[in-house]
């Protein structure tokens, strides 16, 4: 458990749901959010915020007395729900009402009044999710083992079309998406107990120094600091 009381929960069809809160007498807590290819919808008393996808580290503040519930979309799955391409919200933090208008306020009220706010938000989001675009998981899986050119060939589309569709689905071009996915894969391996050298090799980095450089570039701090982060 982090100082914010941050917890993640399984949510079928989503990356996860999560909650965070601080008691009224606590000090404000700032945590570093690093790129993961995901988009979050975050409910608080102020309304519902849309966050990401990010290309670099973003500070997130939890204030005393604040409670949040949120859902995290898997990479590429948020745009059909939000109604905008992912590159329109890249590196963004904006009220959902800017996308949904009064419907966002109604959803915020429904969540606020629910006995289980997390369940209410998850149910509302899942109710809006269409069947997944088969290209999305195919791109994610292929970029874990192949170059962008090979991925385009494998999927039977041109590199320009792959870039256009990747920007709309993920908020990134395929090369950036590949970097973010590789970074998260290596980070997960280290957190699971693998050595940094082993994690770098398994994730596809040239060596441990390459991994360390990418961590600094994407997270804005050394790996040893990032591993001590609470989110």
Tab-separated table of C-alpha atoms in Angstrom:
chain	number	residue	atom	x	y	z
A	1	UNK	CA	0.000	0.000	0.000
A	2	UNK	CA	1.382	3.418	-0.925
A	3	UNK	CA	1.158	6.630	1.123
A	4	UNK	CA	-1.896	7.524	-0.988
A	5	UNK	CA	-3.731	4.301	-0.210
A	6	UNK	CA	-3.402	3.481	-3.895
A	7	UNK	CA	-4.803	0.066	-4.835
A	8	UNK	CA	-5.424	-1.670	-8.132
A	9	UNK	CA	-8.275	-4.087	-8.848
A	10	UNK	CA	-8.992	-6.488	-11.660
A	11	UNK	CA	-11.601	-5.302	-14.136
A	12	UNK	CA	-12.415	-7.567	-17.095
A	13	UNK	CA	-11.939	-5.762	-20.397
A	14	UNK	CA	-9.780	-3.082	-18.794
A	15	UNK	CA	-6.157	-2.868	-17.670
A	16	UNK	CA	-7.452	-2.367	-14.120
A	17	UNK	CA	-9.558	-0.190	-11.859
A	18	UNK	CA	-7.862	1.717	-9.060
A	19	UNK	CA	-8.547	3.849	-6.012
A	20	UNK	CA	-6.461	6.394	-4.119
A	21	UNK	CA	-7.164	8.542	-1.063
A	22	UNK	CA	-5.507	10.688	1.586
A	23	UNK	CA	-6.876	11.425	5.059
A	24	UNK	CA	-7.791	15.066	5.749
A	25	UNK	CA	-4.841	15.605	8.087
A	26	UNK	CA	-2.219	14.259	5.659
A	27	UNK	CA	0.253	16.275	3.622
A	28	UNK	CA	-0.310	16.537	-0.149
A	29	UNK	CA	1.348	13.639	-1.946
A	30	UNK	CA	2.933	13.942	-5.395
A	31	UNK	CA	3.645	10.809	-7.369
A	32	UNK	CA	5.309	10.371	-10.729
A	33	UNK	CA	3.214	8.819	-13.495
A	34	UNK	CA	5.306	7.262	-16.278
A	35	UNK	CA	4.293	6.286	-19.821
A	36	UNK	CA	2.444	2.986	-20.130
A	37	UNK	CA	0.330	3.443	-23.269
A	38	UNK	CA	-2.839	3.575	-21.189
A	39	UNK	CA	-5.606	6.131	-20.712
A	40	UNK	CA	-7.282	6.648	-17.328
A	41	UNK	CA	-10.697	8.027	-16.394
A	42	UNK	CA	-10.403	9.414	-12.866
A	43	UNK	CA	-13.410	10.336	-10.731
A	44	UNK	CA	-13.126	12.712	-7.761
A	45	UNK	CA	-15.433	15.257	-6.149
A	46	UNK	CA	-14.299	17.695	-8.851
A	47	UNK	CA	-15.692	15.494	-11.637
A	48	UNK	CA	-14.131	13.032	-14.079
A	49	UNK	CA	-10.701	13.634	-15.572
A	50	UNK	CA	-9.226	12.043	-18.693
A	51	UNK	CA	-5.495	11.305	-18.372
A	52	UNK	CA	-2.987	10.235	-21.010
A	53	UNK	CA	-1.589	8.526	-22.941
A	54	UNK	CA	1.724	10.038	-21.859
A	55	UNK	CA	5.054	10.353	-23.627
A	56	UNK	CA	7.006	11.374	-20.532
A	57	UNK	CA	6.732	11.607	-16.752
A	58	UNK	CA	3.821	13.571	-15.301
A	59	UNK	CA	3.485	14.610	-11.631
A	60	UNK	CA	0.125	13.696	-10.098
A	61	UNK	CA	-0.965	15.263	-6.823
A	62	UNK	CA	-3.329	13.696	-4.304
A	63	UNK	CA	-4.621	16.312	-1.858
A	64	UNK	CA	-5.633	15.872	1.795
A	65	UNK	CA	-9.175	14.540	2.083
A	66	UNK	CA	-9.294	13.640	-1.590
A	67	UNK	CA	-10.620	10.268	-2.755
A	68	UNK	CA	-10.394	8.983	-6.310
A	69	UNK	CA	-11.756	6.013	-8.204
A	70	UNK	CA	-10.592	5.299	-11.727
A	71	UNK	CA	-10.470	2.908	-14.622
A	72	UNK	CA	-7.411	2.308	-16.765
A	73	UNK	CA	-7.914	1.312	-20.387
A	74	UNK	CA	-5.598	-1.131	-22.066
A	75	UNK	CA	-3.517	0.473	-24.824
A	76	UNK	CA	-5.651	1.254	-27.847
A	77	UNK	CA	-9.059	0.647	-26.260
A	78	UNK	CA	-10.033	4.108	-24.964
A	79	UNK	CA	-10.829	6.020	-28.196
A	80	UNK	CA	-14.101	4.194	-29.032
A	81	UNK	CA	-15.375	4.949	-25.527
A	82	UNK	CA	-14.193	8.542	-25.366
A	83	UNK	CA	-15.212	9.394	-28.915
A	84	UNK	CA	-11.883	10.967	-29.915
A	85	UNK	CA	-8.638	9.568	-31.338
A	86	UNK	CA	-5.951	8.920	-28.741
A	87	UNK	CA	-3.522	11.458	-30.181
A	88	UNK	CA	-6.097	14.179	-29.421
A	89	UNK	CA	-5.570	13.552	-25.702
A	90	UNK	CA	-1.888	12.593	-25.743
A	91	UNK	CA	-0.067	14.050	-22.704
A	92	UNK	CA	-3.377	15.612	-21.717
A	93	UNK	CA	-5.305	16.054	-18.500
A	94	UNK	CA	-8.766	17.329	-19.349
A	95	UNK	CA	-12.292	17.164	-17.906
A	96	UNK	CA	-14.421	14.462	-19.481
A	97	UNK	CA	-17.141	17.082	-19.981
A	98	UNK	CA	-14.986	18.585	-22.741
A	99	UNK	CA	-15.580	15.364	-24.664
A	100	UNK	CA	-19.010	14.259	-23.452
A	101	UNK	CA	-20.667	17.488	-22.327
A	102	UNK	CA	-23.539	17.084	-19.854
A	103	UNK	CA	-23.309	13.285	-20.054
A	104	UNK	CA	-19.990	13.455	-18.211
A	105	UNK	CA	-21.619	15.406	-15.386
A	106	UNK	CA	-24.420	12.846	-15.171
A	107	UNK	CA	-21.891	10.025	-14.939
A	108	UNK	CA	-19.934	11.879	-12.270
A	109	UNK	CA	-23.151	12.253	-10.271
A	110	UNK	CA	-24.034	8.588	-10.686
A	111	UNK	CA	-20.615	7.543	-9.393
A	112	UNK	CA	-20.796	10.018	-6.488
A	113	UNK	CA	-24.163	8.612	-5.365
A	114	UNK	CA	-23.231	4.937	-5.745
A	115	UNK	CA	-22.626	2.713	-2.756
A	116	UNK	CA	-19.673	1.201	-4.627
A	117	UNK	CA	-18.192	4.005	-6.696
A	118	UNK	CA	-15.516	1.863	-8.286
A	119	UNK	CA	-18.049	-0.707	-9.477
A	120	UNK	CA	-20.334	2.037	-10.791
A	121	UNK	CA	-17.568	3.620	-12.858
A	122	UNK	CA	-16.379	0.270	-14.208
A	123	UNK	CA	-19.919	-0.738	-15.190
A	124	UNK	CA	-20.581	2.572	-16.948
A	125	UNK	CA	-17.378	2.333	-18.955
A	126	UNK	CA	-17.828	-1.306	-19.912
A	127	UNK	CA	-21.376	-0.546	-21.042
A	128	UNK	CA	-19.936	1.856	-23.617
A	129	UNK	CA	-17.134	-0.389	-24.873
A	130	UNK	CA	-17.656	-1.828	-28.360
A	131	UNK	CA	-16.075	-5.089	-29.518
A	132	UNK	CA	-12.294	-4.594	-29.732
A	133	UNK	CA	-10.629	-3.637	-32.989
A	134	UNK	CA	-8.613	-6.766	-33.881
A	135	UNK	CA	-5.779	-4.570	-35.161
A	136	UNK	CA	-5.096	-3.209	-31.665
A	137	UNK	CA	-3.931	-6.404	-29.910
A	138	UNK	CA	-2.240	-7.531	-33.121
A	139	UNK	CA	-0.091	-4.387	-33.224
A	140	UNK	CA	0.774	-4.652	-29.531
A	141	UNK	CA	1.769	-8.310	-29.830
A	142	UNK	CA	3.756	-7.849	-33.042
A	143	UNK	CA	5.722	-4.830	-31.792
A	144	UNK	CA	7.048	-6.935	-28.927
A	145	UNK	CA	9.068	-9.062	-31.353
A	146	UNK	CA	9.418	-7.286	-34.690
A	147	UNK	CA	10.430	-4.035	-36.348
A	148	UNK	CA	7.835	-1.517	-37.457
A	149	UNK	CA	8.413	-2.456	-41.093
A	150	UNK	CA	7.984	-6.149	-40.351
A	151	UNK	CA	4.836	-5.449	-38.324
A	152	UNK	CA	3.309	-3.539	-41.242
A	153	UNK	CA	4.170	-6.397	-43.596
A	154	UNK	CA	2.801	-8.985	-41.186
A	155	UNK	CA	-0.501	-7.125	-40.849
A	156	UNK	CA	-0.775	-6.484	-44.573
A	157	UNK	CA	-0.826	-2.688	-44.358
A	158	UNK	CA	1.633	0.033	-45.360
A	159	UNK	CA	3.875	1.771	-42.839
A	160	UNK	CA	1.999	5.049	-43.328
A	161	UNK	CA	-1.330	3.387	-42.634
A	162	UNK	CA	0.153	1.641	-39.595
A	163	UNK	CA	1.355	4.988	-38.270
A	164	UNK	CA	-2.000	6.679	-38.917
A	165	UNK	CA	-3.977	3.923	-37.247
A	166	UNK	CA	-1.526	3.701	-34.350
A	167	UNK	CA	-1.801	7.425	-33.649
A	168	UNK	CA	-5.590	7.176	-33.576
A	169	UNK	CA	-5.686	4.051	-31.401
A	170	UNK	CA	-2.712	4.496	-29.078
A	171	UNK	CA	-1.799	8.181	-29.264
A	172	UNK	CA	1.671	7.212	-30.441
A	173	UNK	CA	3.260	6.242	-33.698
A	174	UNK	CA	4.377	2.596	-33.744
A	175	UNK	CA	8.016	3.362	-32.898
A	176	UNK	CA	7.040	5.325	-29.795
A	177	UNK	CA	4.498	2.688	-28.817
A	178	UNK	CA	7.206	0.030	-29.151
A	179	UNK	CA	9.502	2.041	-26.840
A	180	UNK	CA	6.792	2.476	-24.219
A	181	UNK	CA	5.765	-1.183	-24.279
A	182	UNK	CA	9.387	-2.352	-24.045
A	183	UNK	CA	10.050	0.041	-21.142
A	184	UNK	CA	7.026	-1.251	-19.249
A	185	UNK	CA	7.909	-4.869	-19.988
A	186	UNK	CA	11.445	-4.450	-18.638
A	187	UNK	CA	10.224	-2.499	-15.621
A	188	UNK	CA	7.749	-5.256	-14.799
A	189	UNK	CA	10.478	-7.890	-15.004
A	190	UNK	CA	12.730	-5.958	-12.616
A	191	UNK	CA	9.866	-5.486	-10.172
A	192	UNK	CA	9.212	-9.233	-10.397
A	193	UNK	CA	12.760	-9.937	-9.228
A	194	UNK	CA	14.809	-10.241	-12.422
A	195	UNK	CA	18.214	-8.571	-12.504
A	196	UNK	CA	18.411	-5.377	-14.519
A	197	UNK	CA	20.672	-7.033	-17.077
A	198	UNK	CA	18.317	-10.010	-17.471
A	199	UNK	CA	15.280	-7.739	-17.725
A	200	UNK	CA	16.969	-5.572	-20.344
A	201	UNK	CA	17.855	-8.603	-22.463
A	202	UNK	CA	14.419	-10.219	-22.114
A	203	UNK	CA	12.640	-6.996	-23.061
A	204	UNK	CA	14.741	-6.482	-26.178
A	205	UNK	CA	17.232	-3.800	-25.178
A	206	UNK	CA	20.752	-3.922	-26.601
A	207	UNK	CA	22.181	-4.007	-23.069
A	208	UNK	CA	21.620	-2.736	-19.537
A	209	UNK	CA	22.989	0.711	-20.420
A	210	UNK	CA	20.388	1.041	-23.187
A	211	UNK	CA	17.662	0.148	-20.690
A	212	UNK	CA	18.985	2.705	-18.192
A	213	UNK	CA	19.024	5.413	-20.881
A	214	UNK	CA	15.433	4.681	-21.873
A	215	UNK	CA	14.318	4.791	-18.236
A	216	UNK	CA	15.823	8.255	-17.839
A	217	UNK	CA	14.304	9.402	-21.116
A	218	UNK	CA	10.786	8.094	-20.511
A	219	UNK	CA	10.562	8.337	-16.718
A	220	UNK	CA	12.811	11.343	-16.116
A	221	UNK	CA	14.787	9.675	-13.332
A	222	UNK	CA	17.159	6.739	-12.737
A	223	UNK	CA	15.768	3.241	-12.398
A	224	UNK	CA	16.699	3.033	-8.695
A	225	UNK	CA	14.452	6.039	-8.005
A	226	UNK	CA	11.643	4.720	-10.159
A	227	UNK	CA	11.640	1.383	-8.362
A	228	UNK	CA	11.054	3.229	-5.130
A	229	UNK	CA	8.010	5.035	-6.575
A	230	UNK	CA	4.595	4.157	-5.241
A	231	UNK	CA	2.723	4.163	-8.541
